[in-house]
Amino acid sequence: MSPTQLPLAPLPLHGGDLAGAAARWGRPAEGWLDLSTGINPWPYPLPHIPAEAWHRLPGAAEEEALRRAAARCWGVADAALVVTAAGSQPLIQAVPRLLAPGRVAIVSPTYGEHGRAWAAVGHQVSDVEDLSSVDEVGAVVVVNPNNPDGRITSPEILSALAARLARQGGLLVVDEAFGDLRPDLSLAGRVGPGLVVLKSFGKFHGLAGLRLGFALAEPVLVERLRAMMGPWAVSGPALTVGTVALADEGWAAATRPRLAQATAELRQVLTAGGWEVLGGTDLFVLARPNRLPHDEAARLYDRLGRAGILTRAFADRPDRLRFGLPSDSGGLERLRRVLAAP
């Protein structure tokens, strides 16, 4: 087997697949240390969920309360510009249906579901390195901050691009899945023609299993997206939790520095363990071995997995791995120990 080949089964498309990891390496004696996702390991404390949220269909008033909380949280001018969904994934799959098939540029490398969703409905998808290569396209997709490298695009540049695309009947899609880490970068308060902003609830709030996501757009696009989501798009418990959590500004303000400190500690461990940090956000770090060949990351992915540490590998970039945050000092020390092993 060459160094660029990852052993055993094909790589998973997404992080968090502990069953797949167990099938690949067996069950670790110490249990899994799952660093394969970019999810806050210190989740928002669940509020009281009324019994009727479980046994009644979600109500329009509860959904409206969630939209208002989201609009206040992100500085959206009107709650009517907010679409709710069971996670951002249904919205990622719906947005390409807003335009007739045409040319789409996706600033890459980035979250792979965008390309798959646009291609699935007949668009011609091109991966581009930066926004200088997006002339003569009908749509542009930018993840900001980007996954997996944390690349940042200024709101001013994105706003200008959205205006240009709007004049041409096109669309800019800005995925702010990790945007709650950097509110200063958000376009939520600038929603208008030619722009759709996607928001993920579960990553920053650490409640990915709740399945809650949002799209922010002009009214005509909101109407179409809501029709695609259908009735009762968000569960009653998710409406309750999301409304409370998005209104909790104190928790968000305290969480950002905590995540920043944890990320700094993770970066230190990786650097000391022989890795070069390539980028990331305050929920994950992208790195590669600083000794050649860089595609040794493929071998180290397997060694970490056999030690019970699950990371995120990339089939098209076997020189790097993405590491999420451990939830405690014990997990960080376990990673340090495995990286230091010969």
mmCIF file with all atom_site columns, N, CA and C in Angstrom, residues 47-101:
data_model
loop_
_atom_site.group_PDB
_atom_site.id
_atom_site.type_symbol
_atom_site.label_atom_id
_atom_site.label_alt_id
_atom_site.label_comp_id
_atom_site.label_asym_id
_atom_site.label_entity_id
_atom_site.label_seq_id
_atom_site.pdbx_PDB_ins_code
_atom_site.Cartn_x
_atom_site.Cartn_y
_atom_site.Cartn_z
_atom_site.occupancy
_atom_site.B_iso_or_equiv
_atom_site.pdbx_formal_charge
_atom_site.auth_seq_id
_atom_site.auth_comp_id
_atom_site.auth_asym_id
_atom_site.auth_atom_id
_atom_site.pdbx_PDB_model_num
ATOM 1   N N  . PRO A 1 47  ? -33.154 23.732 28.096  1.00 0.00 ? 47  PRO A N  1
ATOM 2   C CA . PRO A 1 47  ? -34.196 24.322 28.949  1.00 0.00 ? 47  PRO A CA 1
ATOM 3   C C  . PRO A 1 47  ? -35.327 23.325 29.177  1.00 0.00 ? 47  PRO A C  1
ATOM 4   N N  . HIS A 1 48  ? -36.249 23.706 30.011  1.00 0.00 ? 48  HIS A N  1
ATOM 5   C CA . HIS A 1 48  ? -37.450 22.877 30.194  1.00 0.00 ? 48  HIS A CA 1
ATOM 6   C C  . HIS A 1 48  ? -38.224 22.812 28.882  1.00 0.00 ? 48  HIS A C  1
ATOM 7   N N  . ILE A 1 49  ? -38.603 21.603 28.488  1.00 0.00 ? 49  ILE A N  1
ATOM 8   C CA . ILE A 1 49  ? -39.398 21.411 27.276  1.00 0.00 ? 49  ILE A CA 1
ATOM 9   C C  . ILE A 1 49  ? -40.788 20.953 27.695  1.00 0.00 ? 49  ILE A C  1
ATOM 10  N N  . PRO A 1 50  ? -41.818 21.763 27.472  1.00 0.00 ? 50  PRO A N  1
ATOM 11  C CA . PRO A 1 50  ? -43.171 21.375 27.887  1.00 0.00 ? 50  PRO A CA 1
ATOM 12  C C  . PRO A 1 50  ? -43.600 20.058 27.246  1.00 0.00 ? 50  PRO A C  1
ATOM 13  N N  . ALA A 1 51  ? -44.409 19.305 27.975  1.00 0.00 ? 51  ALA A N  1
ATOM 14  C CA . ALA A 1 51  ? -44.861 18.008 27.466  1.00 0.00 ? 51  ALA A CA 1
ATOM 15  C C  . ALA A 1 51  ? -45.586 18.143 26.137  1.00 0.00 ? 51  ALA A C  1
ATOM 16  N N  . GLU A 1 52  ? -46.337 19.241 25.968  1.00 0.00 ? 52  GLU A N  1
ATOM 17  C CA . GLU A 1 52  ? -47.094 19.390 24.717  1.00 0.00 ? 52  GLU A CA 1
ATOM 18  C C  . GLU A 1 52  ? -46.194 19.564 23.511  1.00 0.00 ? 52  GLU A C  1
ATOM 19  N N  . ALA A 1 53  ? -44.932 19.984 23.730  1.00 0.00 ? 53  ALA A N  1
ATOM 20  C CA . ALA A 1 53  ? -44.001 20.107 22.603  1.00 0.00 ? 53  ALA A CA 1
ATOM 21  C C  . ALA A 1 53  ? -43.691 18.747 21.997  1.00 0.00 ? 53  ALA A C  1
ATOM 22  N N  . TRP A 1 54  ? -43.864 17.700 22.796  1.00 0.00 ? 54  TRP A N  1
ATOM 23  C CA . TRP A 1 54  ? -43.602 16.345 22.308  1.00 0.00 ? 54  TRP A CA 1
ATOM 24  C C  . TRP A 1 54  ? -44.836 15.706 21.678  1.00 0.00 ? 54  TRP A C  1
ATOM 25  N N  . HIS A 1 55  ? -46.017 15.998 22.207  1.00 0.00 ? 55  HIS A N  1
ATOM 26  C CA . HIS A 1 55  ? -47.180 15.232 21.733  1.00 0.00 ? 55  HIS A CA 1
ATOM 27  C C  . HIS A 1 55  ? -48.133 16.029 20.855  1.00 0.00 ? 55  HIS A C  1
ATOM 28  N N  . ARG A 1 56  ? -47.886 17.354 20.684  1.00 0.00 ? 56  ARG A N  1
ATOM 29  C CA . ARG A 1 56  ? -48.683 18.148 19.763  1.00 0.00 ? 56  ARG A CA 1
ATOM 30  C C  . ARG A 1 56  ? -47.876 18.469 18.514  1.00 0.00 ? 56  ARG A C  1
ATOM 31  N N  . LEU A 1 57  ? -48.586 18.700 17.404  1.00 0.00 ? 57  LEU A N  1
ATOM 32  C CA . LEU A 1 57  ? -47.892 19.191 16.221  1.00 0.00 ? 57  LEU A CA 1
ATOM 33  C C  . LEU A 1 57  ? -47.328 20.585 16.509  1.00 0.00 ? 57  LEU A C  1
ATOM 34  N N  . PRO A 1 58  ? -46.164 20.907 15.940  1.00 0.00 ? 58  PRO A N  1
ATOM 35  C CA . PRO A 1 58  ? -45.599 22.249 16.154  1.00 0.00 ? 58  PRO A CA 1
ATOM 36  C C  . PRO A 1 58  ? -46.574 23.332 15.702  1.00 0.00 ? 58  PRO A C  1
ATOM 37  N N  . GLY A 1 59  ? -46.706 24.379 16.491  1.00 0.00 ? 59  GLY A N  1
ATOM 38  C CA . GLY A 1 59  ? -47.669 25.430 16.189  1.00 0.00 ? 59  GLY A CA 1
ATOM 39  C C  . GLY A 1 59  ? -47.048 26.612 15.466  1.00 0.00 ? 59  GLY A C  1
ATOM 40  N N  . ALA A 1 60  ? -47.892 27.362 14.759  1.00 0.00 ? 60  ALA A N  1
ATOM 41  C CA . ALA A 1 60  ? -47.417 28.532 14.020  1.00 0.00 ? 60  ALA A CA 1
ATOM 42  C C  . ALA A 1 60  ? -46.865 29.596 14.962  1.00 0.00 ? 60  ALA A C  1
ATOM 43  N N  . ALA A 1 61  ? -47.466 29.736 16.136  1.00 0.00 ? 61  ALA A N  1
ATOM 44  C CA . ALA A 1 61  ? -46.989 30.751 17.087  1.00 0.00 ? 61  ALA A CA 1
ATOM 45  C C  . ALA A 1 61  ? -45.596 30.407 17.587  1.00 0.00 ? 61  ALA A C  1
ATOM 46  N N  . GLU A 1 62  ? -45.348 29.130 17.849  1.00 0.00 ? 62  GLU A N  1
ATOM 47  C CA . GLU A 1 62  ? -44.027 28.709 18.306  1.00 0.00 ? 62  GLU A CA 1
ATOM 48  C C  . GLU A 1 62  ? -42.969 28.911 17.215  1.00 0.00 ? 62  GLU A C  1
ATOM 49  N N  . GLU A 1 63  ? -43.348 28.630 15.976  1.00 0.00 ? 63  GLU A N  1
ATOM 50  C CA . GLU A 1 63  ? -42.408 28.840 14.871  1.00 0.00 ? 63  GLU A CA 1
ATOM 51  C C  . GLU A 1 63  ? -42.109 30.333 14.694  1.00 0.00 ? 63  GLU A C  1
ATOM 52  N N  . GLU A 1 64  ? -43.124 31.165 14.837  1.00 0.00 ? 64  GLU A N  1
ATOM 53  C CA . GLU A 1 64  ? -42.920 32.603 14.725  1.00 0.00 ? 64  GLU A CA 1
ATOM 54  C C  . GLU A 1 64  ? -42.014 33.103 15.845  1.00 0.00 ? 64  GLU A C  1
ATOM 55  N N  . ALA A 1 65  ? -42.156 32.550 17.047  1.00 0.00 ? 65  ALA A N  1
ATOM 56  C CA . ALA A 1 65  ? -41.289 32.947 18.158  1.00 0.00 ? 65  ALA A CA 1
ATOM 57  C C  . ALA A 1 65  ? -39.835 32.592 17.860  1.00 0.00 ? 65  ALA A C  1
ATOM 58  N N  . LEU A 1 66  ? -39.622 31.443 17.258  1.00 0.00 ? 66  LEU A N  1
ATOM 59  C CA . LEU A 1 66  ? -38.258 31.053 16.896  1.00 0.00 ? 66  LEU A CA 1
ATOM 60  C C  . LEU A 1 66  ? -37.695 31.992 15.835  1.00 0.00 ? 66  LEU A C  1
ATOM 61  N N  . ARG A 1 67  ? -38.495 32.351 14.832  1.00 0.00 ? 67  ARG A N  1
ATOM 62  C CA . ARG A 1 67  ? -38.014 33.261 13.794  1.00 0.00 ? 67  ARG A CA 1
ATOM 63  C C  . ARG A 1 67  ? -37.660 34.625 14.388  1.00 0.00 ? 67  ARG A C  1
ATOM 64  N N  . ARG A 1 68  ? -38.473 35.090 15.318  1.00 0.00 ? 68  ARG A N  1
ATOM 65  C CA . ARG A 1 68  ? -38.174 36.383 15.952  1.00 0.00 ? 68  ARG A CA 1
ATOM 66  C C  . ARG A 1 68  ? -36.877 36.304 16.759  1.00 0.00 ? 68  ARG A C  1
ATOM 67  N N  . ALA A 1 69  ? -36.687 35.204 17.482  1.00 0.00 ? 69  ALA A N  1
ATOM 68  C CA . ALA A 1 69  ? -35.450 35.051 18.260  1.00 0.00 ? 69  ALA A CA 1
ATOM 69  C C  . ALA A 1 69  ? -34.239 35.005 17.337  1.00 0.00 ? 69  ALA A C  1
ATOM 70  N N  . ALA A 1 70  ? -34.368 34.306 16.214  1.00 0.00 ? 70  ALA A N  1
ATOM 71  C CA . ALA A 1 70  ? -33.268 34.227 15.256  1.00 0.00 ? 70  ALA A CA 1
ATOM 72  C C  . ALA A 1 70  ? -32.964 35.598 14.660  1.00 0.00 ? 70  ALA A C  1
ATOM 73  N N  . ALA A 1 71  ? -34.004 36.342 14.307  1.00 0.00 ? 71  ALA A N  1
ATOM 74  C CA . ALA A 1 71  ? -33.800 37.666 13.725  1.00 0.00 ? 71  ALA A CA 1
ATOM 75  C C  . ALA A 1 71  ? -33.096 38.592 14.712  1.00 0.00 ? 71  ALA A C  1
ATOM 76  N N  . ARG A 1 72  ? -33.505 38.570 15.980  1.00 0.00 ? 72  ARG A N  1
ATOM 77  C CA . ARG A 1 72  ? -32.848 39.408 16.990  1.00 0.00 ? 72  ARG A CA 1
ATOM 78  C C  . ARG A 1 72  ? -31.404 38.980 17.207  1.00 0.00 ? 72  ARG A C  1
ATOM 79  N N  . CYS A 1 73  ? -31.178 37.681 17.250  1.00 0.00 ? 73  CYS A N  1
ATOM 80  C CA . CYS A 1 73  ? -29.836 37.163 17.498  1.00 0.00 ? 73  CYS A CA 1
ATOM 81  C C  . CYS A 1 73  ? -28.856 37.583 16.419  1.00 0.00 ? 73  CYS A C  1
ATOM 82  N N  . TRP A 1 74  ? -29.287 37.554 15.166  1.00 0.00 ? 74  TRP A N  1
ATOM 83  C CA . TRP A 1 74  ? -28.375 37.781 14.050  1.00 0.00 ? 74  TRP A CA 1
ATOM 84  C C  . TRP A 1 74  ? -28.533 39.151 13.399  1.00 0.00 ? 74  TRP A C  1
ATOM 85  N N  . GLY A 1 75  ? -29.377 40.002 13.956  1.00 0.00 ? 75  GLY A N  1
ATOM 86  C CA . GLY A 1 75  ? -29.510 41.345 13.420  1.00 0.00 ? 75  GLY A CA 1
ATOM 87  C C  . GLY A 1 75  ? -30.260 41.420 12.114  1.00 0.00 ? 75  GLY A C  1
ATOM 88  N N  . VAL A 1 76  ? -31.202 40.495 11.901  1.00 0.00 ? 76  VAL A N  1
ATOM 89  C CA . VAL A 1 76  ? -32.020 40.514 10.685  1.00 0.00 ? 76  VAL A CA 1
ATOM 90  C C  . VAL A 1 76  ? -33.140 41.540 10.871  1.00 0.00 ? 76  VAL A C  1
ATOM 91  N N  . ALA A 1 77  ? -33.395 42.339 9.850   1.00 0.00 ? 77  ALA A N  1
ATOM 92  C CA . ALA A 1 77  ? -34.329 43.457 9.978   1.00 0.00 ? 77  ALA A CA 1
ATOM 93  C C  . ALA A 1 77  ? -35.750 43.013 10.281  1.00 0.00 ? 77  ALA A C  1
ATOM 94  N N  . ASP A 1 78  ? -36.157 41.839 9.791   1.00 0.00 ? 78  ASP A N  1
ATOM 95  C CA . ASP A 1 78  ? -37.551 41.409 9.904   1.00 0.00 ? 78  ASP A CA 1
ATOM 96  C C  . ASP A 1 78  ? -37.569 39.890 10.037  1.00 0.00 ? 78  ASP A C  1
ATOM 97  N N  . ALA A 1 79  ? -38.305 39.371 10.994  1.00 0.00 ? 79  ALA A N  1
ATOM 98  C CA . ALA A 1 79  ? -38.411 37.918 11.172  1.00 0.00 ? 79  ALA A CA 1
ATOM 99  C C  . ALA A 1 79  ? -39.032 37.244 9.953   1.00 0.00 ? 79  ALA A C  1
ATOM 100 N N  . ALA A 1 80  ? -39.742 38.012 9.114   1.00 0.00 ? 80  ALA A N  1
ATOM 101 C CA . ALA A 1 80  ? -40.321 37.441 7.899   1.00 0.00 ? 80  ALA A CA 1
ATOM 102 C C  . ALA A 1 80  ? -39.261 37.018 6.900   1.00 0.00 ? 80  ALA A C  1
ATOM 103 N N  . LEU A 1 81  ? -38.008 37.448 7.107   1.00 0.00 ? 81  LEU A N  1
ATOM 104 C CA . LEU A 1 81  ? -36.917 37.075 6.206   1.00 0.00 ? 81  LEU A CA 1
ATOM 105 C C  . LEU A 1 81  ? -36.225 35.782 6.640   1.00 0.00 ? 81  LEU A C  1
ATOM 106 N N  . VAL A 1 82  ? -36.778 35.105 7.653   1.00 0.00 ? 82  VAL A N  1
ATOM 107 C CA . VAL A 1 82  ? -36.152 33.917 8.228   1.00 0.00 ? 82  VAL A CA 1
ATOM 108 C C  . VAL A 1 82  ? -36.943 32.668 7.850   1.00 0.00 ? 82  VAL A C  1
ATOM 109 N N  . VAL A 1 83  ? -36.239 31.654 7.347   1.00 0.00 ? 83  VAL A N  1
ATOM 110 C CA . VAL A 1 83  ? -36.822 30.340 7.070   1.00 0.00 ? 83  VAL A CA 1
ATOM 111 C C  . VAL A 1 83  ? -36.234 29.358 8.072   1.00 0.00 ? 83  VAL A C  1
ATOM 112 N N  . THR A 1 84  ? -37.078 28.538 8.685   1.00 0.00 ? 84  THR A N  1
ATOM 113 C CA . THR A 1 84  ? -36.608 27.521 9.624   1.00 0.00 ? 84  THR A CA 1
ATOM 114 C C  . THR A 1 84  ? -36.674 26.146 8.971   1.00 0.00 ? 84  THR A C  1
ATOM 115 N N  . ALA A 1 85  ? -35.757 25.268 9.397   1.00 0.00 ? 85  ALA A N  1
ATOM 116 C CA . ALA A 1 85  ? -35.703 23.924 8.820   1.00 0.00 ? 85  ALA A CA 1
ATOM 117 C C  . ALA A 1 85  ? -35.089 22.968 9.825   1.00 0.00 ? 85  ALA A C  1
ATOM 118 N N  . ALA A 1 86  ? -35.207 21.699 9.536   1.00 0.00 ? 86  ALA A N  1
ATOM 119 C CA . ALA A 1 86  ? -34.642 20.653 10.389  1.00 0.00 ? 86  ALA A CA 1
ATOM 120 C C  . ALA A 1 86  ? -33.162 20.488 10.054  1.00 0.00 ? 86  ALA A C  1
ATOM 121 N N  . GLY A 1 87  ? -32.371 21.485 10.408  1.00 0.00 ? 87  GLY A N  1
ATOM 122 C CA . GLY A 1 87  ? -30.956 21.504 10.070  1.00 0.00 ? 87  GLY A CA 1
ATOM 123 C C  . GLY A 1 87  ? -30.723 22.308 8.807   1.00 0.00 ? 87  GLY A C  1
ATOM 124 N N  . SER A 1 88  ? -29.465 22.680 8.577   1.00 0.00 ? 88  SER A N  1
ATOM 125 C CA . SER A 1 88  ? -29.153 23.426 7.357   1.00 0.00 ? 88  SER A CA 1
ATOM 126 C C  . SER A 1 88  ? -29.094 22.519 6.129   1.00 0.00 ? 88  SER A C  1
ATOM 127 N N  . GLN A 1 89  ? -28.961 21.210 6.322   1.00 0.00 ? 89  GLN A N  1
ATOM 128 C CA . GLN A 1 89  ? -28.844 20.306 5.171   1.00 0.00 ? 89  GLN A CA 1
ATOM 129 C C  . GLN A 1 89  ? -30.052 20.361 4.231   1.00 0.00 ? 89  GLN A C  1
ATOM 130 N N  . PRO A 1 90  ? -31.303 20.323 4.725   1.00 0.00 ? 90  PRO A N  1
ATOM 131 C CA . PRO A 1 90  ? -32.431 20.455 3.792   1.00 0.00 ? 90  PRO A CA 1
ATOM 132 C C  . PRO A 1 90  ? -32.396 21.760 3.003   1.00 0.00 ? 90  PRO A C  1
ATOM 133 N N  . LEU A 1 91  ? -31.903 22.815 3.619   1.00 0.00 ? 91  LEU A N  1
ATOM 134 C CA . LEU A 1 91  ? -31.812 24.105 2.922   1.00 0.00 ? 91  LEU A CA 1
ATOM 135 C C  . LEU A 1 91  ? -30.703 24.088 1.879   1.00 0.00 ? 91  LEU A C  1
ATOM 136 N N  . ILE A 1 92  ? -29.584 23.446 2.193   1.00 0.00 ? 92  ILE A N  1
ATOM 137 C CA . ILE A 1 92  ? -28.504 23.298 1.214   1.00 0.00 ? 92  ILE A CA 1
ATOM 138 C C  . ILE A 1 92  ? -29.015 22.570 -0.028  1.00 0.00 ? 92  ILE A C  1
ATOM 139 N N  . GLN A 1 93  ? -29.882 21.592 0.175   1.00 0.00 ? 93  GLN A N  1
ATOM 140 C CA . GLN A 1 93  ? -30.427 20.840 -0.958  1.00 0.00 ? 93  GLN A CA 1
ATOM 141 C C  . GLN A 1 93  ? -31.537 21.608 -1.673  1.00 0.00 ? 93  GLN A C  1
ATOM 142 N N  . ALA A 1 94  ? -32.204 22.515 -0.973  1.00 0.00 ? 94  ALA A N  1
ATOM 143 C CA . ALA A 1 94  ? -33.311 23.251 -1.586  1.00 0.00 ? 94  ALA A CA 1
ATOM 144 C C  . ALA A 1 94  ? -32.852 24.467 -2.379  1.00 0.00 ? 94  ALA A C  1
ATOM 145 N N  . VAL A 1 95  ? -31.838 25.176 -1.892  1.00 0.00 ? 95  VAL A N  1
ATOM 146 C CA . VAL A 1 95  ? -31.421 26.433 -2.522  1.00 0.00 ? 95  VAL A CA 1
ATOM 147 C C  . VAL A 1 95  ? -31.096 26.265 -4.009  1.00 0.00 ? 95  VAL A C  1
ATOM 148 N N  . PRO A 1 96  ? -30.422 25.202 -4.455  1.00 0.00 ? 96  PRO A N  1
ATOM 149 C CA . PRO A 1 96  ? -30.138 25.080 -5.893  1.00 0.00 ? 96  PRO A CA 1
ATOM 150 C C  . PRO A 1 96  ? -31.388 25.037 -6.761  1.00 0.00 ? 96  PRO A C  1
ATOM 151 N N  . ARG A 1 97  ? -32.527 24.709 -6.182  1.00 0.00 ? 97  ARG A N  1
ATOM 152 C CA . ARG A 1 97  ? -33.773 24.652 -6.944  1.00 0.00 ? 97  ARG A CA 1
ATOM 153 C C  . ARG A 1 97  ? -34.403 26.034 -7.117  1.00 0.00 ? 97  ARG A C  1
ATOM 154 N N  . LEU A 1 98  ? -33.789 27.059 -6.529  1.00 0.00 ? 98  LEU A N  1
ATOM 155 C CA . LEU A 1 98  ? -34.290 28.419 -6.724  1.00 0.00 ? 98  LEU A CA 1
ATOM 156 C C  . LEU A 1 98  ? -33.933 28.979 -8.098  1.00 0.00 ? 98  LEU A C  1
ATOM 157 N N  . LEU A 1 99  ? -32.928 28.387 -8.748  1.00 0.00 ? 99  LEU A N  1
ATOM 158 C CA . LEU A 1 99  ? -32.468 28.857 -10.050 1.00 0.00 ? 99  LEU A CA 1
ATOM 159 C C  . LEU A 1 99  ? -32.585 27.749 -11.087 1.00 0.00 ? 99  LEU A C  1
ATOM 160 N N  . ALA A 1 100 ? -32.820 28.141 -12.328 1.00 0.00 ? 100 ALA A N  1
ATOM 161 C CA . ALA A 1 100 ? -32.761 27.174 -13.423 1.00 0.00 ? 100 ALA A CA 1
ATOM 162 C C  . ALA A 1 100 ? -31.331 26.670 -13.558 1.00 0.00 ? 100 ALA A C  1
ATOM 163 N N  . PRO A 1 101 ? -31.143 25.434 -14.017 1.00 0.00 ? 101 PRO A N  1
ATOM 164 C CA . PRO A 1 101 ? -29.780 24.901 -14.144 1.00 0.00 ? 101 PRO A CA 1
ATOM 165 C C  . PRO A 1 101 ? -28.872 25.837 -14.932 1.00 0.00 ? 101 PRO A C  1
#
